[in-house]
Short mmCIF file of C-alpha atoms in Angstrom, two decimals:
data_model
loop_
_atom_site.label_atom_id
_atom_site.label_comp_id
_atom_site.label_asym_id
_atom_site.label_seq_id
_atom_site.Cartn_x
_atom_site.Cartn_y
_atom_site.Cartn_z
CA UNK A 1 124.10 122.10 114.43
CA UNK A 2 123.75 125.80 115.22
CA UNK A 3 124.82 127.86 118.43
CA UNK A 4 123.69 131.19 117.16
CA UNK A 5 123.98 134.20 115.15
CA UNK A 6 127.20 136.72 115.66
CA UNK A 7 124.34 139.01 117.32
CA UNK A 8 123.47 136.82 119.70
CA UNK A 9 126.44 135.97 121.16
CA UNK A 10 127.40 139.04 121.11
CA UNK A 11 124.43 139.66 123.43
CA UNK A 12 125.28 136.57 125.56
CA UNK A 13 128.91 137.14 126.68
CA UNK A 14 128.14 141.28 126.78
CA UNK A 15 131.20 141.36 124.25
CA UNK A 16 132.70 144.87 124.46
CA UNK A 17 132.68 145.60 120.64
CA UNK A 18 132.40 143.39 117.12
CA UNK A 19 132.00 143.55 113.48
CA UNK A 20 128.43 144.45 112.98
CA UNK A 21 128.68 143.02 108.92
CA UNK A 22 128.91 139.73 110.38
CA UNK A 23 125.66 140.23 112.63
CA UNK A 24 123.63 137.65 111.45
CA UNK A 25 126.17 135.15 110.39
CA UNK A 26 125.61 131.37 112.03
CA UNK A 27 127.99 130.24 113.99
CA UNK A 28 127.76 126.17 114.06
CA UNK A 29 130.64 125.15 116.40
CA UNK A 30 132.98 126.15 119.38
CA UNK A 31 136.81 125.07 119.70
CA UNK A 32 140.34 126.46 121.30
CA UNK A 33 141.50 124.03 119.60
CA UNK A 34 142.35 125.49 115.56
CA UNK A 35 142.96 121.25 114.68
CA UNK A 36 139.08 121.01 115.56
CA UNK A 37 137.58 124.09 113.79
CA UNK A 38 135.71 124.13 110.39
CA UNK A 39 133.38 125.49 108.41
CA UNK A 40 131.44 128.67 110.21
CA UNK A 41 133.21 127.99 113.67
CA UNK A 42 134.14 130.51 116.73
CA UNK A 43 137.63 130.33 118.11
CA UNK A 44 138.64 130.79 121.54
CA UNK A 45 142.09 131.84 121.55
CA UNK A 46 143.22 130.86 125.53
CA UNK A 47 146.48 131.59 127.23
CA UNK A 48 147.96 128.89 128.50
CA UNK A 49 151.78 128.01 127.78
CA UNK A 50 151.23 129.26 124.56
CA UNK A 51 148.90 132.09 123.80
CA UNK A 52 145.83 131.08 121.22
CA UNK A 53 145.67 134.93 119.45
CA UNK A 54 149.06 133.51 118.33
CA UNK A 55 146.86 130.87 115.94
CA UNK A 56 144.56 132.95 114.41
CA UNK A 57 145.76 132.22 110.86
CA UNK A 58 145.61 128.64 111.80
CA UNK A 59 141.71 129.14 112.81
CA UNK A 60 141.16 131.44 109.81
CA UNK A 61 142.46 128.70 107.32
CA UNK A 62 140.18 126.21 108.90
CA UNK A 63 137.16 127.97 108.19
CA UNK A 64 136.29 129.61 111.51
CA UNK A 65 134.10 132.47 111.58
CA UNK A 66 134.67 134.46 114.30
CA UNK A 67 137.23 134.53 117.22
CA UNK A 68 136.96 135.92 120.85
CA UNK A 69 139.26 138.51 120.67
CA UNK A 70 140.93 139.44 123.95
CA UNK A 71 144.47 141.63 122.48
CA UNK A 72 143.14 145.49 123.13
CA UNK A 73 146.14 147.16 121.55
CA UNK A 74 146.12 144.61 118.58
CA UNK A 75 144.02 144.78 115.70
CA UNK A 76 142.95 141.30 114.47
CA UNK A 77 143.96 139.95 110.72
CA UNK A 78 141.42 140.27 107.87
CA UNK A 79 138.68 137.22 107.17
CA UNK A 80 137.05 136.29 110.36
CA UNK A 81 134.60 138.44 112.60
CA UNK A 82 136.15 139.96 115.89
CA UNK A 83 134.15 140.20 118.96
CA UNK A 84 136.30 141.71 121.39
CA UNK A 85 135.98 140.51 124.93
CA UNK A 86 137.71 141.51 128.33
CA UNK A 87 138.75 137.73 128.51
CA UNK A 88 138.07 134.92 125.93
CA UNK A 89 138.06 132.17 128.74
CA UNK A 90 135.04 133.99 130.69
CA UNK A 91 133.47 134.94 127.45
CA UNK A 92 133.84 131.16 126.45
CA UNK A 93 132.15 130.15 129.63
CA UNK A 94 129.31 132.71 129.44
CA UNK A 95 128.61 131.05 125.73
CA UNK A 96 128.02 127.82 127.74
CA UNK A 97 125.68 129.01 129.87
CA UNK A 98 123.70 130.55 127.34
CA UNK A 99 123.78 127.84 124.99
CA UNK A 100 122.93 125.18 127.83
CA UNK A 101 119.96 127.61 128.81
CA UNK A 102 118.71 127.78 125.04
CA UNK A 103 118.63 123.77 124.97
CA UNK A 104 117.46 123.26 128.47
CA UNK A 105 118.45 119.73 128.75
CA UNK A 106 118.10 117.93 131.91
CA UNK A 107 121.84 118.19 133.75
CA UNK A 108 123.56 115.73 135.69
CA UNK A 109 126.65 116.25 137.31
CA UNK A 110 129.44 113.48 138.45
CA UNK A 111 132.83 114.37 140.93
CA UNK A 112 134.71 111.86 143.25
CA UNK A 113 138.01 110.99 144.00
CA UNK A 114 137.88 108.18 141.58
CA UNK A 115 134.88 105.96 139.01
CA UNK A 116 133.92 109.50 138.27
CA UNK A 117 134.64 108.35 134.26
CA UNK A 118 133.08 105.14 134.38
CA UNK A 119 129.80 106.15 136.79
CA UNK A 120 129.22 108.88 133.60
CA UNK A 121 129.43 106.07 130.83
CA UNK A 122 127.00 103.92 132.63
CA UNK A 123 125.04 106.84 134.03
CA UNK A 124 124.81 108.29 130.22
CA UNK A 125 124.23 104.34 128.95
CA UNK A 126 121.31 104.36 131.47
CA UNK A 127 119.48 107.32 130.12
CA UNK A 128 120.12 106.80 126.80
CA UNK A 129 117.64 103.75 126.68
CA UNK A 130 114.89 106.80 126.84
CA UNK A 131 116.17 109.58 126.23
CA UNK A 132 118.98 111.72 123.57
CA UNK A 133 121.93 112.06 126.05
CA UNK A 134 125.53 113.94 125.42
CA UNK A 135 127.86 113.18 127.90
CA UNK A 136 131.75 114.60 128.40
CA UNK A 137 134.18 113.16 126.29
CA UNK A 138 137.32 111.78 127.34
CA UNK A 139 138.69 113.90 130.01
CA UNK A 140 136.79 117.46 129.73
CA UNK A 141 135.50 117.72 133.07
CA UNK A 142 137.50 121.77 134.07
CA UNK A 143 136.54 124.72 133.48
CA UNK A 144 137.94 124.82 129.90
CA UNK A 145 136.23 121.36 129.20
CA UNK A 146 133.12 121.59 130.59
CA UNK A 147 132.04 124.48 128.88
CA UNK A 148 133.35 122.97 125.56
CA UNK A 149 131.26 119.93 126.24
CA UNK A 150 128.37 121.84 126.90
CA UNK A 151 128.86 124.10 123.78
CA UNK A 152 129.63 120.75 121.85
CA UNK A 153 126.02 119.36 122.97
CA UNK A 154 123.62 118.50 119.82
CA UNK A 155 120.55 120.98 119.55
CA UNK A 156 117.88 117.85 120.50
CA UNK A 157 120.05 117.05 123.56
CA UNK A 158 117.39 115.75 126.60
CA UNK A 159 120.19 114.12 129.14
CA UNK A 160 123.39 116.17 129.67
CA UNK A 161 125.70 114.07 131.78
CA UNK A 162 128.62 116.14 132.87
CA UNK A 163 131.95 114.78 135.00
CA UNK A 164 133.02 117.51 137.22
CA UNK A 165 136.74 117.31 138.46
CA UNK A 166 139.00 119.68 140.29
CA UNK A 167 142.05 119.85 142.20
CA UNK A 168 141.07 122.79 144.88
CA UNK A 169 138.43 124.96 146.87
CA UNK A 170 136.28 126.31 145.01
CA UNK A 171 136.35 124.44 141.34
CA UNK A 172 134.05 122.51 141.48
CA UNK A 173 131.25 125.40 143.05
CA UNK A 174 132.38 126.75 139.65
CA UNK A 175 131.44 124.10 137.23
CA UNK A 176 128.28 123.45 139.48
CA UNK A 177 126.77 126.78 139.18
CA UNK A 178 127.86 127.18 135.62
CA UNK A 179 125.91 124.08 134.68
CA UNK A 180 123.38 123.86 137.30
CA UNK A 181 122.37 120.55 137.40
CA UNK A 182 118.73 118.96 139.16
CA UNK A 183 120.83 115.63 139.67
CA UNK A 184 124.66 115.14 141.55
CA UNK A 185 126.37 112.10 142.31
CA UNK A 186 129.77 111.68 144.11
CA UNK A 187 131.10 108.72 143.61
CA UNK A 188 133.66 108.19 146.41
CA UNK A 189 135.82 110.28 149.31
CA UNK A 190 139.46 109.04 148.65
CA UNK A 191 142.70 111.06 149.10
CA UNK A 192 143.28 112.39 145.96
CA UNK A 193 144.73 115.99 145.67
CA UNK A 194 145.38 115.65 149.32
CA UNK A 195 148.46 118.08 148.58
CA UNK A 196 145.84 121.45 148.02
CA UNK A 197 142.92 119.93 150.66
CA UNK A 198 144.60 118.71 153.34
CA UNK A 199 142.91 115.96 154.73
CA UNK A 200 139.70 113.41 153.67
CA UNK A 201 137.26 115.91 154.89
CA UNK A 202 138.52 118.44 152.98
CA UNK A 203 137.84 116.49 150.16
CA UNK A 204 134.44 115.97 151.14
CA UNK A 205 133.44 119.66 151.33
CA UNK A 206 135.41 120.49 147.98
CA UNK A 207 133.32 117.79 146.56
CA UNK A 208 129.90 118.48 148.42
CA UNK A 209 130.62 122.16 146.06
CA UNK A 210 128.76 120.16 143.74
CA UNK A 211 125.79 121.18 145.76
CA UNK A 212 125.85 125.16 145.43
CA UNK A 213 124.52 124.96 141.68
CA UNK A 214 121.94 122.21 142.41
CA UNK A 215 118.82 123.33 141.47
CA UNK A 216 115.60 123.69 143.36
CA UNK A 217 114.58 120.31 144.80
CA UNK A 218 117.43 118.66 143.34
CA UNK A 219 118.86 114.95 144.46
CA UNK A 220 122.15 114.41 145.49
CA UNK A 221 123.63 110.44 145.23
CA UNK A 222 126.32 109.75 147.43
CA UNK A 223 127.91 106.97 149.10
CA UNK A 224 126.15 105.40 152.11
CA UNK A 225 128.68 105.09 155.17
CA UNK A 226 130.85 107.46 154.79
CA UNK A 227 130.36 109.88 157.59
CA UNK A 228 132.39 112.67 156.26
CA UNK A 229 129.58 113.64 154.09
CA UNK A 230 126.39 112.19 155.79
CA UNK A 231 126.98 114.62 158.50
CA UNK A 232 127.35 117.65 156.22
CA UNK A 233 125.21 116.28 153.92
CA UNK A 234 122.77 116.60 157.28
CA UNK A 235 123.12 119.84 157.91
CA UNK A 236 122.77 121.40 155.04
CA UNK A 237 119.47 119.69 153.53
CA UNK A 238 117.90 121.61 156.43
CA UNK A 239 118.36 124.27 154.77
CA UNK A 240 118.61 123.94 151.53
CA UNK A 241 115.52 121.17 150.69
CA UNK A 242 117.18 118.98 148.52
CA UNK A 243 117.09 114.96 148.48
CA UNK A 244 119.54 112.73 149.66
CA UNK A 245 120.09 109.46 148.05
CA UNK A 246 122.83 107.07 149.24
CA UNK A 247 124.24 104.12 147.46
CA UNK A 248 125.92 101.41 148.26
CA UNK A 249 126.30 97.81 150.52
CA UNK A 250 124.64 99.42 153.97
CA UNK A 251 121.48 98.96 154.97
CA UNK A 252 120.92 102.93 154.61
CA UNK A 253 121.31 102.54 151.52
CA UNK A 254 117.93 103.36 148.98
CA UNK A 255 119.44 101.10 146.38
CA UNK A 256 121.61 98.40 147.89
CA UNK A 257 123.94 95.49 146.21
CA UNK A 258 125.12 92.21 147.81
CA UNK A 259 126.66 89.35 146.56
CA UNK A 260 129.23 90.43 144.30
CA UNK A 261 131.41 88.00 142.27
CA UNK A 262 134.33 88.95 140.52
CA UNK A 263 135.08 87.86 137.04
CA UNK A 264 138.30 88.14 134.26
CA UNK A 265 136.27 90.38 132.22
CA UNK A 266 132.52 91.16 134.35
CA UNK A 267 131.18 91.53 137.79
CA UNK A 268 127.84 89.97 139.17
CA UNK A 269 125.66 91.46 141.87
CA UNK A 270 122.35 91.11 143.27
CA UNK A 271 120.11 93.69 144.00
CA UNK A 272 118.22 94.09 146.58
CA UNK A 273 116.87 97.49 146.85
CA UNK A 274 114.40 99.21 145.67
CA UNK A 275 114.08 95.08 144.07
CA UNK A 276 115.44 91.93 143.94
CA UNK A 277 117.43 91.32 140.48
CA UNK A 278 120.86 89.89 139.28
CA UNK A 279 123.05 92.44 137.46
CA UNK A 280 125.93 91.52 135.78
CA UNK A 281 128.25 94.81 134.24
CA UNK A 282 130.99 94.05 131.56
CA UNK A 283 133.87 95.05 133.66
CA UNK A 284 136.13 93.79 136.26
CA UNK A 285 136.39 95.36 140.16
CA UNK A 286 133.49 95.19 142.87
CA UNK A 287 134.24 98.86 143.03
CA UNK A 288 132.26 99.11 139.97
CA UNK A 289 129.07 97.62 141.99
CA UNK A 290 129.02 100.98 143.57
CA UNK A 291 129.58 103.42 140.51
CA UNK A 292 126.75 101.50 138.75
CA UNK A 293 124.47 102.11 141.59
CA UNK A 294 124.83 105.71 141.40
CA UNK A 295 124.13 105.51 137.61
CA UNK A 296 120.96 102.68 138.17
CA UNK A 297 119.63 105.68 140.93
CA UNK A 298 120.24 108.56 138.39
CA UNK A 299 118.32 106.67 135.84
CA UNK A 300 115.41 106.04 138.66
CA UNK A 301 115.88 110.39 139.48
CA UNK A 302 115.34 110.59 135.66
CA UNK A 303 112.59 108.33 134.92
CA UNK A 304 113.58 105.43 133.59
CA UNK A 305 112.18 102.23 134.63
CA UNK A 306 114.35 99.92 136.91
CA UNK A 307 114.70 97.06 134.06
CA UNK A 308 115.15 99.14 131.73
CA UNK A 309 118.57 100.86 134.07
CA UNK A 310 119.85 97.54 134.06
CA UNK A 311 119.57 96.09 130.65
CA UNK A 312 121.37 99.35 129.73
CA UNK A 313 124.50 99.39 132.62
CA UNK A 314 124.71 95.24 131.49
CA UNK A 315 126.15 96.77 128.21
CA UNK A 316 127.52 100.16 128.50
CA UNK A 317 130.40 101.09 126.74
CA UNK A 318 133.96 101.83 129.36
CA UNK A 319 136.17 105.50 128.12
CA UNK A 320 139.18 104.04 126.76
CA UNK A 321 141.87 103.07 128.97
CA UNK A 322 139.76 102.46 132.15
CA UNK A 323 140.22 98.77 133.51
CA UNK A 324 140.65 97.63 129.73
CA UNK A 325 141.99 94.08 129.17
CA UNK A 326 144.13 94.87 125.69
CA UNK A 327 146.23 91.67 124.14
CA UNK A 328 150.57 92.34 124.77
CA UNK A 329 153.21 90.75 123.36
CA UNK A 330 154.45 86.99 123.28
CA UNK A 331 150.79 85.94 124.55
CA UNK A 332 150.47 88.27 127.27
CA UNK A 333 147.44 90.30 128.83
CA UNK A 334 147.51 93.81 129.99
CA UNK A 335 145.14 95.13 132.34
CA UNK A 336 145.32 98.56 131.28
CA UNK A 337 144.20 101.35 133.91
CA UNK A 338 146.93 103.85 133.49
CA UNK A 339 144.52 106.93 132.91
CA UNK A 340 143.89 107.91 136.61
CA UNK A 341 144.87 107.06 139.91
CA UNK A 342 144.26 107.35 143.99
CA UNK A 343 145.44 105.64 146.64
CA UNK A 344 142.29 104.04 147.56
CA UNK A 345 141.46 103.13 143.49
CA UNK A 346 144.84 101.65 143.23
CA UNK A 347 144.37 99.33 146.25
CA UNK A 348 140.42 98.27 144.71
CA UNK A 349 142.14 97.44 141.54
CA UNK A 350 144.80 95.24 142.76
CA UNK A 351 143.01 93.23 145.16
CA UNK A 352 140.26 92.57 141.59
CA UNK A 353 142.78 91.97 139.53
CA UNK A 354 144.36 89.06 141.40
CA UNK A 355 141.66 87.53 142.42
CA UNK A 356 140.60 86.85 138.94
CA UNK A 357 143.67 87.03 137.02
CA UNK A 358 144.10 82.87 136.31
CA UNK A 359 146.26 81.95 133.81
CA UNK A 360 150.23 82.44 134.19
CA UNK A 361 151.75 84.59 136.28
CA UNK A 362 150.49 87.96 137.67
CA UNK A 363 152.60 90.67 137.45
CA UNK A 364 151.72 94.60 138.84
CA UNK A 365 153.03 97.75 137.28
CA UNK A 366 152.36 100.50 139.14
CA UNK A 367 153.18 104.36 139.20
CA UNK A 368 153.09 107.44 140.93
CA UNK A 369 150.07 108.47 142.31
CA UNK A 370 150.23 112.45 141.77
CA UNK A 371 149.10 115.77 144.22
CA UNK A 372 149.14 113.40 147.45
CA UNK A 373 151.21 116.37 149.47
CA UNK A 374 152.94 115.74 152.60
CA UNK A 375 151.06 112.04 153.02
CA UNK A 376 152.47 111.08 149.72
CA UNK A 377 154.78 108.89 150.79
CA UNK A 378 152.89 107.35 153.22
CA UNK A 379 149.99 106.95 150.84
CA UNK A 380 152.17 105.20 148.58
CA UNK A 381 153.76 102.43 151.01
CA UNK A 382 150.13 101.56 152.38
CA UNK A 383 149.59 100.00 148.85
CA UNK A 384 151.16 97.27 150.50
CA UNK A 385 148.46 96.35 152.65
CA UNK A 386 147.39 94.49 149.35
CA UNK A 387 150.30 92.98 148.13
CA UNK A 388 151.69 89.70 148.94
CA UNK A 389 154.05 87.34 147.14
CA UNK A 390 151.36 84.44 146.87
CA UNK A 391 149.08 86.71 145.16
CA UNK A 392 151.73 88.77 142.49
CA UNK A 393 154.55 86.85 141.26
CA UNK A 394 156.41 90.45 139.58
CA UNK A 395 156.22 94.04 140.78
CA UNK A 396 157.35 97.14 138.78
CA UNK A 397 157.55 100.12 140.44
CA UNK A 398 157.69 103.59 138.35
CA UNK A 399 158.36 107.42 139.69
CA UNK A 400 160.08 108.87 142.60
CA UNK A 401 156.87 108.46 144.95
CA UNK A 402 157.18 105.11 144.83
CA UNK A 403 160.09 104.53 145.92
CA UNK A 404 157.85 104.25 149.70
CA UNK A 405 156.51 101.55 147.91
CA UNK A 406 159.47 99.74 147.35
CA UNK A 407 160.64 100.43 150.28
CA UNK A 408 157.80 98.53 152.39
CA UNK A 409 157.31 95.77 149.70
CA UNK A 410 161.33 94.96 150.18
CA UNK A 411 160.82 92.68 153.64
CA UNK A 412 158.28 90.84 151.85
CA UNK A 413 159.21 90.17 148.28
CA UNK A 414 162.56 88.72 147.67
CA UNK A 415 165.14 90.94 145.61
CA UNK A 416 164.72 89.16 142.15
CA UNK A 417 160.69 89.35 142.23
CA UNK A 418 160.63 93.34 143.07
CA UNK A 419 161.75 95.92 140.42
CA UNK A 420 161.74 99.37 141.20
CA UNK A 421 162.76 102.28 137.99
CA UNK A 422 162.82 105.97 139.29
CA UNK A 423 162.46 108.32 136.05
CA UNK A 424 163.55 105.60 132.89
CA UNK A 425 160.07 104.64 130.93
CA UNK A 426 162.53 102.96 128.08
CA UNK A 427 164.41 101.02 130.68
CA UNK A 428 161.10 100.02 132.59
CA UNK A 429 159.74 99.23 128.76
CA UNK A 430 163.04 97.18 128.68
CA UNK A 431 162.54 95.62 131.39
CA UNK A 432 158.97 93.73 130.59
CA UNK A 433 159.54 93.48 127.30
CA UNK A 434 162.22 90.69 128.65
CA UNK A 435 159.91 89.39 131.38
CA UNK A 436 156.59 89.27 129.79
CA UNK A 437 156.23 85.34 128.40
CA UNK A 438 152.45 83.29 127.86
CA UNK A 439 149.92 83.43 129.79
CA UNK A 440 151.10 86.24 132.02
CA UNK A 441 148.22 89.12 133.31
CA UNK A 442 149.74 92.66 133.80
CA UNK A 443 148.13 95.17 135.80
CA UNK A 444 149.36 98.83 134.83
CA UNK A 445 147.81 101.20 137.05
CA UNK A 446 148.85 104.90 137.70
CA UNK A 447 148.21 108.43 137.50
CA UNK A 448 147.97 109.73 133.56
CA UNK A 449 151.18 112.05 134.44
CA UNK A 450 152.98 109.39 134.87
CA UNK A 451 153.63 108.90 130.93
CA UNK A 452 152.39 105.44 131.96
CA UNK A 453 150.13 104.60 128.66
CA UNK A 454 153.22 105.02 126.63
CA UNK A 455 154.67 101.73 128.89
CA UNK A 456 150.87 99.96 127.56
CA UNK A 457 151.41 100.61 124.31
CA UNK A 458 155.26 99.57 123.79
CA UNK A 459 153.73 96.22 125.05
CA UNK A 460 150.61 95.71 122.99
CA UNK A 461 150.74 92.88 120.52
CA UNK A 462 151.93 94.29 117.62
#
């Protein structure tokens, strides 16, 4: 792999100065990270709580190349090219533009308040049964990781599939026009990061950002009934000649599922637009219906033939951590979803989970649900709306947010049956490790700041 000479990057971030000996040196790889760097590599030294010009000898002894340096009134060490910039994080994204422009893949670009992971594994599974696809890994979907996944995009890349999160205004206008992609998808209006937008519709226009990058003629994919963006979704295709696509269970709908059964481990569906076929996806939750009808309409966007979509999404690979059944201990199952969390996701995954958890008892672990605002708390105590005694036999609550939780669940689960630990992961840990017996299905589901994963793995098997 190859991004470019010292020259031309130089060129392509309009660096203020460099080391001219180096001119026509290769650079093969990008990282701020000095544990990822080898061989020929350019560093990008960022300032976050620690300042990355502070691990240049790090970088150096890894085999990087060059760095982006940004200290004026510092002279860097000896063995690796400087090219000064203003700011490494803007010359870092100006790389990525220019490198996604040299390979000119095709660029598709996933946000929503939640299945914005898992619509980009089965989107990227979809087009990979034509084409070379690179897709983000893990959770790189900012504007640090976005540019890094674009910069860490093989040469002979056809298919760029690119989540796009964001907490705010404005960040996801950002990643849009910085990868400008001819296909968008959101994936759902739910309430998360109410605390910086405010309300639902104000997380329908700082997702409908995903828009101001589109390119000419582009589609957009979007949820069918959900007014909040139909109607401004409306308005602006007048002006801005783009198609609309919705997806979903409505009749508006240009690919439409019915019939959805829920499974331990898989979900069946029938579609029945644009034709009549039986799906079945290897995960659990009939929200999943809808994230892989945004990927199967991507694929259609893209070219690839309908039977072809589906043979794909039937065996696409989840992220790690996303609705993952993993074995615990003394014979239990956990039901890991810890990575992510919104009000709305957390309610889908409960009601899945117990209608097809089966054997012992089913017990819920649950944990804050983070940036919710002033509507935290009630956000947090309408989880209840899905919880009832016949259904979950346990309940662990975790964080000070849900103590609303607790709180509403009290009147209708007796004392013994409802657990509720404020800011102790080792005496929630505790705590199952002495409940957990055969046969029992956990749920863990909560936002990844939560420290919730570290509960998962103290109660894997081994």
């Amino acid at each position: 792999m190859a991004i470019g000479t010292v020259a031309q990057i130089v060129k392509a971030v309009k660096a203020i100065d460099y080391q001219t000996d180096y001119r026509f040196d290769m650079i093969e790889s990008v990282s701020f990270d000095t544990r990822k760097l080898s061989q020929n590599s350019l560093f990008i030294p960022l300032k976050g709580q620690t300042d990355g010009h502070d691990y240049i000898q790090q970088a150096i002894d890894q085999g990087a190349k060059a760095v982006f340096w940004g200290r004026q009134d510092q002279t860097p060490p000896e063995g690796i090219c400087a090219i000064w910039v203003d700011d490494p994080l803007e010359a870092f994204q100006e790389l990525a533009k220019w490198y996604l422009e040299k390979i000119q893949p095709n660029v598709i670009g996933i946000t929503g308040s939640s299945g914005k992971t898992t619509t980009k594994d089965m989107t990227a599974a979809v087009l990979a049964s034509r084409y070379r696809v690179y897709k983000t890994q893990g959770n790189f979907n900012n504007d640090i990781g976005l540019p890094q996944t674009i910069l860490d995009m093989p040469e002979d890349t056809e298919q760029l599939v690119l989540e796009m999160g964001m907490s705010d205004f404005g960040e996801i206008e950002f990643l849009s026009k910085l990868a400008k992609p001819s296909v968008a998808a959101i994936t759902l209006i739910g309430e998360s990061h109410m605390e910086n937008l405010g309300s639902r519709a104000g997380i329908a226009k700082a997702k409908l950002e995903i828009l101001k990058g589109l390119r000419e003629k582009g589609s957009i994919i979007f949820p069918a009934n959900e007014p909040l963006l139909e109607q401004q979704l409306e308005e602006m295709q007048a002006e801005e000649h783009f198609k609309v696509l919705p997806f979903g269970e409505g009749s508006s709908s240009v690919i439409q599922a019915e019939n959805i059964q829920l499974f331990e481990d898989h979900t069946i569906f029938d579609l029945v637009k644009p034709s009549k076929q039986s799906v079945q996806l290897p995960v659990l939750g009939a929200y999943n219906v809808n994230n892989a009808l945004a990927a199967l309409q991507v694929g259609l966007e893209c070219g690839v033939p309908l039977e072809q979509a589906i043979e794909a999404i039937q065996q696409f690979e989840l992220t790690k951590n996303r609705t993952q059944w993993v074995d615990g201990i003394h014979g239990s199952k956990i039901l890991n979803d810890a990575y992510n969390a919104s009000p709305i996701a957390m309610k889908s995954v409960i009601q899945s989970f117990t209608s097809v958890a089966t054997k012992g008892r089913k017990i819920v672990v649950l944990g804050d649900i983070r940036e919710l605002g002033e509507q935290s708390k009630a956000l947090h105590a309408s989880i209840s709306e899905v919880m009832f005694p016949e259904d979950i036999q346990e309940v662990y609550l975790y964080g000070e947010e849900m103590s609303a939780l607790f709180e509403a669940l009290k009147t209708r689960f007796e004392a013994s049956h409802l657990h509720y630990v404020e800011n102790d992961k080792q005496a929630l840990i505790r705590l199952l490790e002495e409940e957990l017996r055969q046969n029992d299905q956990v749920l863990v589901k909560s936002s990844n700041g939560t420290g919730l994963l570290s509960v998962v793995e103290a109660l894997k098997e081994g």
